mmCIF file of C-alpha atoms in Angstrom:
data_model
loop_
_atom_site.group_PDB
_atom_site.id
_atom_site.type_symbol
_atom_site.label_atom_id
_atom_site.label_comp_id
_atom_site.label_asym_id
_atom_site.label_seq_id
_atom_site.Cartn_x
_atom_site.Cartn_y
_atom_site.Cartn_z
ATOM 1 C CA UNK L 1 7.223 -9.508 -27.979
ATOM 2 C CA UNK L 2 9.304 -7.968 -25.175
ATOM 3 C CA UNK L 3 8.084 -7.073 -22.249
ATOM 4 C CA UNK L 4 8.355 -3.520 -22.305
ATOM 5 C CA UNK L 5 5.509 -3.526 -24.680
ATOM 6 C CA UNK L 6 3.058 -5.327 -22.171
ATOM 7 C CA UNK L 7 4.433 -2.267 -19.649
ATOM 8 C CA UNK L 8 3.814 0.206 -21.763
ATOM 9 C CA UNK L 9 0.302 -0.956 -23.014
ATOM 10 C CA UNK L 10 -0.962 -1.514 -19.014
ATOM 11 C CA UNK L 11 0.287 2.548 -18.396
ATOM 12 C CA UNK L 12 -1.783 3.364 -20.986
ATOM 13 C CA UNK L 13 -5.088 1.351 -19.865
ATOM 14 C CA UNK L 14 -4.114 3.007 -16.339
ATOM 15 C CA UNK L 15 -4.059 6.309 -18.010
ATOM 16 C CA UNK L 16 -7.535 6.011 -19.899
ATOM 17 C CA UNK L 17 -9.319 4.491 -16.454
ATOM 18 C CA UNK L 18 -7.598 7.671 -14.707
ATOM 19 C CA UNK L 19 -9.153 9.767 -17.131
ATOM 20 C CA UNK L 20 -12.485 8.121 -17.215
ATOM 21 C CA UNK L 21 -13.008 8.904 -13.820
ATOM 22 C CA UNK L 22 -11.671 12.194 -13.833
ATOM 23 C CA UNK L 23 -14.152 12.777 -16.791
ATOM 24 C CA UNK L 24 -17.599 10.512 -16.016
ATOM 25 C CA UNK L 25 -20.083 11.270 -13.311
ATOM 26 C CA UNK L 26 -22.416 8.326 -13.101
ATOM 27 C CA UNK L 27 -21.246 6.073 -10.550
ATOM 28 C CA UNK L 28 -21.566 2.701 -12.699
ATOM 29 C CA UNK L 29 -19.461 4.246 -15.500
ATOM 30 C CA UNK L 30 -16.808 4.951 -12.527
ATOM 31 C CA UNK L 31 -17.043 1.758 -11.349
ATOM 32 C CA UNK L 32 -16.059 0.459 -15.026
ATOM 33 C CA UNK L 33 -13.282 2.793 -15.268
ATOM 34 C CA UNK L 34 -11.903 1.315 -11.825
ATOM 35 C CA UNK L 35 -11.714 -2.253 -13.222
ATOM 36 C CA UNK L 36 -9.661 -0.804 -16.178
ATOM 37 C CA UNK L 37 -7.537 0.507 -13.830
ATOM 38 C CA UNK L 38 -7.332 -2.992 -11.639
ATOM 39 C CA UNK L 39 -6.669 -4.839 -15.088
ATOM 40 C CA UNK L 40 -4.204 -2.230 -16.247
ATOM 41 C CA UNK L 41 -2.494 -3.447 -13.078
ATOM 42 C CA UNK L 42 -2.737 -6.981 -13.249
ATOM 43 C CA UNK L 43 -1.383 -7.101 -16.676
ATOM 44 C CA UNK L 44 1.577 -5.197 -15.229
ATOM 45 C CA UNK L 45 1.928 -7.868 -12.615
ATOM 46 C CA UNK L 46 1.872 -10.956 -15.080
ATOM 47 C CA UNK L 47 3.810 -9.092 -17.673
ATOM 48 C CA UNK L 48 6.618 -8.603 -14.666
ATOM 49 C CA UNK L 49 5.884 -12.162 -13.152
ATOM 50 C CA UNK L 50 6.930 -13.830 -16.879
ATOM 51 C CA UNK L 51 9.854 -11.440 -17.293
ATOM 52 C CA UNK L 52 11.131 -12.941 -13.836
ATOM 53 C CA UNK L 53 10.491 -16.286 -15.130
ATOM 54 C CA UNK L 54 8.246 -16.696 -11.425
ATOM 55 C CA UNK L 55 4.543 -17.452 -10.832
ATOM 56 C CA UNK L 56 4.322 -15.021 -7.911
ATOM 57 C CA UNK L 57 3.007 -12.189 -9.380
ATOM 58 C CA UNK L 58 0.206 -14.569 -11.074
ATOM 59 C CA UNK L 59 -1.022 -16.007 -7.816
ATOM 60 C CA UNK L 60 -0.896 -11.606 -6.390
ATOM 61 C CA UNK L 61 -2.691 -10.748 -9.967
ATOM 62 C CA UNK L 62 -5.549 -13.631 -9.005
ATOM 63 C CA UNK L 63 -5.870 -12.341 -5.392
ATOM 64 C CA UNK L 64 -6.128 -8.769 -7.435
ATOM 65 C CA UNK L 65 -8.962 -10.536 -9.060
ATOM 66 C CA UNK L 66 -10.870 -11.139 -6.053
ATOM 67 C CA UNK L 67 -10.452 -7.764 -4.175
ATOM 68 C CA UNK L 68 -11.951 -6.153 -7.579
ATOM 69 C CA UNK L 69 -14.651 -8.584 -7.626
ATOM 70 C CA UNK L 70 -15.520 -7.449 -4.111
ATOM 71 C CA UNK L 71 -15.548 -3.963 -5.099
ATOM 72 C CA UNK L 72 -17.767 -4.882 -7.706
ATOM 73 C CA UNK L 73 -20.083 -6.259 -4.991
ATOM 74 C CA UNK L 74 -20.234 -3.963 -2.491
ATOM 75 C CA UNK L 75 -20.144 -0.785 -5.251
ATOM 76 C CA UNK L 76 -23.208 -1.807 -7.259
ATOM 77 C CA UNK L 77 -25.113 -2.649 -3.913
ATOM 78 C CA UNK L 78 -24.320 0.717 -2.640
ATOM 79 C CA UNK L 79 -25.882 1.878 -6.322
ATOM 80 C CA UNK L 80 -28.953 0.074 -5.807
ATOM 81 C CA UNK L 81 -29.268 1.633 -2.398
ATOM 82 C CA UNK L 82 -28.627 5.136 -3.994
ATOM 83 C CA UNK L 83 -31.654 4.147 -6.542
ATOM 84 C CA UNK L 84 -33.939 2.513 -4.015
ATOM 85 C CA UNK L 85 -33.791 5.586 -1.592
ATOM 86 C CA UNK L 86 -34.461 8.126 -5.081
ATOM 87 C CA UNK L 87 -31.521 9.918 -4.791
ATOM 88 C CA UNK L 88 -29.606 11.082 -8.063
ATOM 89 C CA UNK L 89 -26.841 9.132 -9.559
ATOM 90 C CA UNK L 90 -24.929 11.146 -9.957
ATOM 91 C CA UNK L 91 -21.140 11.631 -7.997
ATOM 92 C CA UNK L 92 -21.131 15.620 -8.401
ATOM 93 C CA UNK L 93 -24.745 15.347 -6.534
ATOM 94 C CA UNK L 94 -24.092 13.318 -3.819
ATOM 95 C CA UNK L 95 -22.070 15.285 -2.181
ATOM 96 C CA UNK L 96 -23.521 15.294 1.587
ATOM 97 C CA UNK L 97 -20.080 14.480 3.279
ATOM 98 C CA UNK L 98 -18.055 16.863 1.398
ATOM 99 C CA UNK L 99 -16.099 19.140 3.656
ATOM 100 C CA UNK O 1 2.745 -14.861 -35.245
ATOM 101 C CA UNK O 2 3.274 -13.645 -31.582
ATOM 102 C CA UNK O 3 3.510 -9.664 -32.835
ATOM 103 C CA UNK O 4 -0.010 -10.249 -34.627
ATOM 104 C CA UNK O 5 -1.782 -11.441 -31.678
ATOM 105 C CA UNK O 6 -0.456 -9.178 -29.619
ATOM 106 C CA UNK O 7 -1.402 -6.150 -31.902
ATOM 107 C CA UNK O 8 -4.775 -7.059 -32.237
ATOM 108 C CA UNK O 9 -5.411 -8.155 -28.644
ATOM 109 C CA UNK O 10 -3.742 -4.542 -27.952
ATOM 110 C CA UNK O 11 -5.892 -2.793 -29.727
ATOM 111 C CA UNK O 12 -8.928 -4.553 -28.872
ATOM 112 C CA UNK O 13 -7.952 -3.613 -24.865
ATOM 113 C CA UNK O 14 -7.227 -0.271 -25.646
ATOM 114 C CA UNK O 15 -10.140 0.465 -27.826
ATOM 115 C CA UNK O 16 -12.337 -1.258 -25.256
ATOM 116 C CA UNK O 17 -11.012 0.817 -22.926
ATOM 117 C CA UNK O 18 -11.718 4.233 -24.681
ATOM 118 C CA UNK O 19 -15.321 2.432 -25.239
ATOM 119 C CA UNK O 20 -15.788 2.504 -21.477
ATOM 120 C CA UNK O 21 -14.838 5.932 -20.996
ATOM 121 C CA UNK O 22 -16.832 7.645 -23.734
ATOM 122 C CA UNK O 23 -19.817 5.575 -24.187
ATOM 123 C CA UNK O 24 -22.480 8.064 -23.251
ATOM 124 C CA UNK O 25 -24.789 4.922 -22.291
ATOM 125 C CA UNK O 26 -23.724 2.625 -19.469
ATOM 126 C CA UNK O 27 -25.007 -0.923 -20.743
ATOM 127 C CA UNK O 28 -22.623 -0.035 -23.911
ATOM 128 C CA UNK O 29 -20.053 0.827 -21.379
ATOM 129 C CA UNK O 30 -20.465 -2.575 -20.081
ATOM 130 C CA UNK O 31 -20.420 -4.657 -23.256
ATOM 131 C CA UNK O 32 -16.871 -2.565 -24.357
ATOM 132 C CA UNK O 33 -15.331 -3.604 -20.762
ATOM 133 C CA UNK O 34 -16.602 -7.080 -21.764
ATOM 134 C CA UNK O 35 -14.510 -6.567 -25.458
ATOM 135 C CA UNK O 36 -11.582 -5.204 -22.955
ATOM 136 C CA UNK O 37 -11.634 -8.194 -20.599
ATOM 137 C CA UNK O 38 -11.581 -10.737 -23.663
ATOM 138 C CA UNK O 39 -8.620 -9.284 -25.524
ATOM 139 C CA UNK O 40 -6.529 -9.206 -21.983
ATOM 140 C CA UNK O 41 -7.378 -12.817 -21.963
ATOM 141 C CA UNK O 42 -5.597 -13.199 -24.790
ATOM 142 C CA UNK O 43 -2.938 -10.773 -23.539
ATOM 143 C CA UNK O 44 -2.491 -13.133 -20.709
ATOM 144 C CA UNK O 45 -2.166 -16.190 -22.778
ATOM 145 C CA UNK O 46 0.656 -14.828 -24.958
ATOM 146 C CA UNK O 47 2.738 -14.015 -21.760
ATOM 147 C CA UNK O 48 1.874 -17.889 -20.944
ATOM 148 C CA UNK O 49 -0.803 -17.262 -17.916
ATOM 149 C CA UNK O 50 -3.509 -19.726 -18.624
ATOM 150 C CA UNK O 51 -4.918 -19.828 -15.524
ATOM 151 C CA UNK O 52 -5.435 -15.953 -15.761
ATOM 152 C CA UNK O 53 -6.674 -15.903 -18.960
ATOM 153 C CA UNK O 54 -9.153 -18.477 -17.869
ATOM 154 C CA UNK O 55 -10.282 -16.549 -14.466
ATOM 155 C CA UNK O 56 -10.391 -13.486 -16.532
ATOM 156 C CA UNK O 57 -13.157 -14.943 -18.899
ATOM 157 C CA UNK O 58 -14.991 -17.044 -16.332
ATOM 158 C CA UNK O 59 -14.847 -14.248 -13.457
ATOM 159 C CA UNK O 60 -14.864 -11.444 -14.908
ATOM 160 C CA UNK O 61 -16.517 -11.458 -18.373
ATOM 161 C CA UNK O 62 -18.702 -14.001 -17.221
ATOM 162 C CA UNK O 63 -19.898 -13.722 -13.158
ATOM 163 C CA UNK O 64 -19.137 -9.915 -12.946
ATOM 164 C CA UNK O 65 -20.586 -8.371 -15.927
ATOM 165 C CA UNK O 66 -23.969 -9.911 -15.358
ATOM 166 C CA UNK O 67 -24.096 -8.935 -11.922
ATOM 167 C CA UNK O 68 -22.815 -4.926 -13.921
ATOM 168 C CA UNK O 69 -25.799 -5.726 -16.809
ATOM 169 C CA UNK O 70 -28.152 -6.436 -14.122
ATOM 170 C CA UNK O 71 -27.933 -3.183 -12.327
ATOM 171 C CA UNK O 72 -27.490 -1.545 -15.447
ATOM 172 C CA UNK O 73 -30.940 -2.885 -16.344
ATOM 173 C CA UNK O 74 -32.472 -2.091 -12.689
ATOM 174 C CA UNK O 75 -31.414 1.287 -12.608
ATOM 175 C CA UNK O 76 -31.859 2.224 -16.337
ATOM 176 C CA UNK O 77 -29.855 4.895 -18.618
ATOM 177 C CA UNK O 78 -29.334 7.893 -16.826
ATOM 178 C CA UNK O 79 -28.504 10.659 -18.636
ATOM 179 C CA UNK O 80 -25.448 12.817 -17.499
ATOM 180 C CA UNK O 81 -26.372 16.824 -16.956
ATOM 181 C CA UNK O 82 -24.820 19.462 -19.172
ATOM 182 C CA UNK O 83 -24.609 21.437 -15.073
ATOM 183 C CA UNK O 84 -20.271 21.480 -15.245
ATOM 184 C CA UNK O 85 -19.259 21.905 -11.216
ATOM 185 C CA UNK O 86 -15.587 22.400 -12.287
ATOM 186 C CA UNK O 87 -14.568 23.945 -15.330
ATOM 187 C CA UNK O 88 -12.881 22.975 -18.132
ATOM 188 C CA UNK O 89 -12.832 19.470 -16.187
ATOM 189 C CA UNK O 90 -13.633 17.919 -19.393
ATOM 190 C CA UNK O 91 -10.600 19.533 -20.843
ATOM 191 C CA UNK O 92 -8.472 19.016 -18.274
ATOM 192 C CA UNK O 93 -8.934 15.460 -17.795
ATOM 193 C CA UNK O 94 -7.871 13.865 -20.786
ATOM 194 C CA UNK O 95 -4.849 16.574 -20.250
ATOM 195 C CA UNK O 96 -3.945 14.710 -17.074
ATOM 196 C CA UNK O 97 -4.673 11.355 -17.956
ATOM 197 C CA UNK O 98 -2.220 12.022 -20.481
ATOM 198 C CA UNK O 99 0.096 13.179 -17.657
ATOM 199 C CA UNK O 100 -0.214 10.253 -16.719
ATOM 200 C CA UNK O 101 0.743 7.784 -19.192
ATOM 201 C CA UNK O 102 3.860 9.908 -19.529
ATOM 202 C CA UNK O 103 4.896 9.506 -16.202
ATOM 203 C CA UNK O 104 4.314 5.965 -15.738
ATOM 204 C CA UNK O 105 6.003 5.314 -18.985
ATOM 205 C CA UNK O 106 9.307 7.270 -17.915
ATOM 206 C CA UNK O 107 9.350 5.804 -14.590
ATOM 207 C CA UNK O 108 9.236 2.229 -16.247
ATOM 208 C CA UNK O 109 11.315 2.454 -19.140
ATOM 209 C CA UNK O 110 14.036 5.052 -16.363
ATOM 210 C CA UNK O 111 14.043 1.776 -14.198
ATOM 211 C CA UNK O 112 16.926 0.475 -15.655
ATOM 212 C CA UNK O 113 15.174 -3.172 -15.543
ATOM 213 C CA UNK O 114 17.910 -4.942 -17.914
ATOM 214 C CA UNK O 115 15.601 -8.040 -18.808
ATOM 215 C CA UNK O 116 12.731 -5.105 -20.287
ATOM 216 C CA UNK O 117 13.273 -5.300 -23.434
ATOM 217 C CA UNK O 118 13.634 -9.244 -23.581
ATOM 218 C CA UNK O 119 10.904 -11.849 -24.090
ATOM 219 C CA UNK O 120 11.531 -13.080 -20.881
ATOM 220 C CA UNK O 121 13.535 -16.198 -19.492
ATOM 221 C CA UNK O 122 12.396 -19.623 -20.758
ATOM 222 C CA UNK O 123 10.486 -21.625 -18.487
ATOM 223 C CA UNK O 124 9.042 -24.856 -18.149
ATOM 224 C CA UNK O 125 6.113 -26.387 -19.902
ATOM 225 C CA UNK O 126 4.176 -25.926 -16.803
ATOM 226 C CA UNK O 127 4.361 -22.180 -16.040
ATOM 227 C CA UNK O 128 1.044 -20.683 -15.357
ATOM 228 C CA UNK O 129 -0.965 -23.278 -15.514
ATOM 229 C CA UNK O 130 -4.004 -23.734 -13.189
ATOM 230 C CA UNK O 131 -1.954 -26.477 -11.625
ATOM 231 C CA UNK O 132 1.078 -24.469 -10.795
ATOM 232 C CA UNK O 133 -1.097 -21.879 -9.262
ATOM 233 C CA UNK O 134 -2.995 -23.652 -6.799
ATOM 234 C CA UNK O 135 0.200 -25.351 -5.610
ATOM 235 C CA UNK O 136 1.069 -21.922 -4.730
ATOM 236 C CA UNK O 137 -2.072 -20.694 -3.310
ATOM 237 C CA UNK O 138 -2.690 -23.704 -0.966
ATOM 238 C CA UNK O 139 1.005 -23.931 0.148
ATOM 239 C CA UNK O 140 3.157 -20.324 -0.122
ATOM 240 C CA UNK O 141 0.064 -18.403 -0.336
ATOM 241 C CA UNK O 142 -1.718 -19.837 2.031
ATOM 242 C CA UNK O 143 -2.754 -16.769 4.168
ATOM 243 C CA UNK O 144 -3.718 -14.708 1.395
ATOM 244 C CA UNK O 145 -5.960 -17.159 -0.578
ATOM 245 C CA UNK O 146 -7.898 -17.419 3.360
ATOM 246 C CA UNK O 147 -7.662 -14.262 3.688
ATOM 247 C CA UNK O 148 -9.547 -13.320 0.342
ATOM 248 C CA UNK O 149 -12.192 -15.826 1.036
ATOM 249 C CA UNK O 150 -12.928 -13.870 4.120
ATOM 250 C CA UNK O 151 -12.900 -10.305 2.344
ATOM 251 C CA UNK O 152 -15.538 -12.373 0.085
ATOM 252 C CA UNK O 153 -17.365 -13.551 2.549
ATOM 253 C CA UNK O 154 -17.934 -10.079 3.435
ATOM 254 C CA UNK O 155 -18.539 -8.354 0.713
ATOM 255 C CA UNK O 156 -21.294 -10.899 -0.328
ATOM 256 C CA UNK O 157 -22.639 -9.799 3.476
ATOM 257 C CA UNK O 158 -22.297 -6.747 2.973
ATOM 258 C CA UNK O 159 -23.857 -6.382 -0.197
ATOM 259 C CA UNK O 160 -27.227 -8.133 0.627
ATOM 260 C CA UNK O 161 -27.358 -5.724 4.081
ATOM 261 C CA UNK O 162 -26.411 -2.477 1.409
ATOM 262 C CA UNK O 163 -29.223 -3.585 -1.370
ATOM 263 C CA UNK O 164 -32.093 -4.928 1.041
ATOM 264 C CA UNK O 165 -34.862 -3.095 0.924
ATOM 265 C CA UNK O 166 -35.742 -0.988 4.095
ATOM 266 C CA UNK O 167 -39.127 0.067 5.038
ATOM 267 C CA UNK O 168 -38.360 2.935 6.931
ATOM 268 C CA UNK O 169 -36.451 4.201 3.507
ATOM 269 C CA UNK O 170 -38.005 3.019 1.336
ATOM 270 C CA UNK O 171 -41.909 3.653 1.403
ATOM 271 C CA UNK O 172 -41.876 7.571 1.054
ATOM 272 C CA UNK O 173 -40.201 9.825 -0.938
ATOM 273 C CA UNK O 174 -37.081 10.474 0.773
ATOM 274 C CA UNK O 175 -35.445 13.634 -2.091
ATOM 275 C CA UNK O 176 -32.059 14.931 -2.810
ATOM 276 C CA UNK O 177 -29.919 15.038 0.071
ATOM 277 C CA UNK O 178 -30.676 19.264 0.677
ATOM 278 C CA UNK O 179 -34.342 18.114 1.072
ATOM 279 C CA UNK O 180 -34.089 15.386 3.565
ATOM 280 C CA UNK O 181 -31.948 17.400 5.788
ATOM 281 C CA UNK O 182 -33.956 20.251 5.101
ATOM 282 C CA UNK O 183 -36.647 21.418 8.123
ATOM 283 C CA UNK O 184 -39.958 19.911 7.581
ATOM 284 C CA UNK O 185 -41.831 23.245 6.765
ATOM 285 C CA UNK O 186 -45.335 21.904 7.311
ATOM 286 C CA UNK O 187 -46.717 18.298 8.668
ATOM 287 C CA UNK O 188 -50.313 18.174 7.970
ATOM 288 C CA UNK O 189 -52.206 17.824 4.517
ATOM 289 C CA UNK O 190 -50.799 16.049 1.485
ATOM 290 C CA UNK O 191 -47.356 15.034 0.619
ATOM 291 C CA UNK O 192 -45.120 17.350 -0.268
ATOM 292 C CA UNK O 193 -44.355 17.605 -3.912
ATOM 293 C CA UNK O 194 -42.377 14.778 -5.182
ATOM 294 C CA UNK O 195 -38.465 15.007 -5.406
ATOM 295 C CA UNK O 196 -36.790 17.301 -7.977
ATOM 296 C CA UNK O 197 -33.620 15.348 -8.929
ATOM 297 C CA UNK O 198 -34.240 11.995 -8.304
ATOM 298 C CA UNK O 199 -35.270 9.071 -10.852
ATOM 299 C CA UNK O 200 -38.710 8.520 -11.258
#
């Protein structure tokens, strides 16, 4: 399979995380769609690190891999904070700090 | 051989993917990103990234979609009001999203990268595997793999000081964010009435 075809297929897992986001209000679900959108990229990045023929982009896609795993982290504890403190979940809601 | 895989491990991403975004329940949500995350494993594989694919399966479909399932089960289902703050948003987005796609696709195939549309240079027998990769990480990449142990150092902090539970939050009702900023109309007798919007 060339290449293009990995390309191609990540722009269009980009596209449906960019959509789910735009679309979905709970703050888990958004979270979910992010990771698409993380993996969309990484498969970009090893999909351009084989057609160089370098391991580069595999070593960026792993450190990818951990900045979405912190992300994880830190966004489900601030859900759990959201819960414990009986506020909605929901992103259209909470919306204190808007301007 | 190659074209199969690659079809079905396609189609299993992208229909995970669409599984994610219109599941109306979240722990189904979860369980399609887990779908997802498998078939770019196999993705990865194909374009010879072993190490990936195995990260992506231990990491991600294993460590990280517990920790999602767990706080999936902890909060419960919520269900998502009909109340629409923009209109038409629901139209809109899949309008944009679509956008999207377009441009990305025009600005990668416009790039004028001549090896595209190949398969790729050969490479050794060794490329991608877990060995490879930590030779890089703990020599080129040395800064960046400390680095990211740092940034998970902190998160892991900062997620036990964001989830612990806090007495001075925690014991009353504390409301929607209009009613705790709200002036406290009266002090004395009972509690006021419990919180509209919240979870019970």
């Amino acid at each position: 399979m060339s290449i293009e075809w990995y390309i191609v297929l990540s722009s269009l897992l980009f596209a449906v995380g960019a959509m789910g986001i735009l679309i979905r209000r709970s703050p888990i679900v958004i979270l979910l769609c992010l990771e698409l959108m993380l993996n969309a990229g990484n498969l970009a990045l090893v999909a351009f690190s084989r057609m160089v023929g370098n391991q580069d982009g595999q070593v960026f896609a792993v450190i990818v891999m951990v900045v979405a795993a912190c992300e994880v982290v830190i966004g489900l504890g601030l859900i759990v904070a959201i819960y414990r403190r009986k506020l909605p979940l929901d992103v259209d809601e909470l919306r204190t700090l808007r301007g | 051989m190659e074209e199969i895989l690659f079809f079905a491990a396609a189609l299993g991403a992208l229909g995970g993917a669409i599984g994610v975004v219109l599941m109306r329940n979240p722990l189904f949500g979860v369980l399609a990103l887990v779908v997802h995350l498998f078939s770019l494993a196999i993705l990865f594989l194909l374009l010879t990234a072993a190490f990936i694919a195995a990260a992506q399966v231990v990491v991600y479909a294993g460590a990280v979609m517990v920790l999602y399932v767990f706080v999936v089960a902890y909060v419960g289902d919520e269900h998502e009001p009909a109340w629409e703050p923009i209109p038409g948003q629901r139209f809109l987005a899949p309008l944009l999203g679509a956008a999207l796609f377009v441009e990305l696709s025009i600005a990668v195939l416009g790039s004028s990268l001549l090896a595209l549309d190949t398969d790729g240079p050969d490479v050794a027998p060794g490329f991608g595997d877990p060995a490879e990769i930590g030779k890089l990480l703990l020599e080129r990449f040395l800064l960046a793999f400390e680095a990211s142990s740092i940034l998970l150092l902190l998160a892991a902090v900062g997620a036990v000081v964001l989830a612990a539970r806090r007495r001075d939050l925690d014991g009353g009702d504390v409301g929607t964010p209009s009613e705790r900023f709200a002036p406290k109309a009266s002090e004395e007798g009972a509690p006021a009435a419990p919180p509209t919007g919240g979870p019970s």
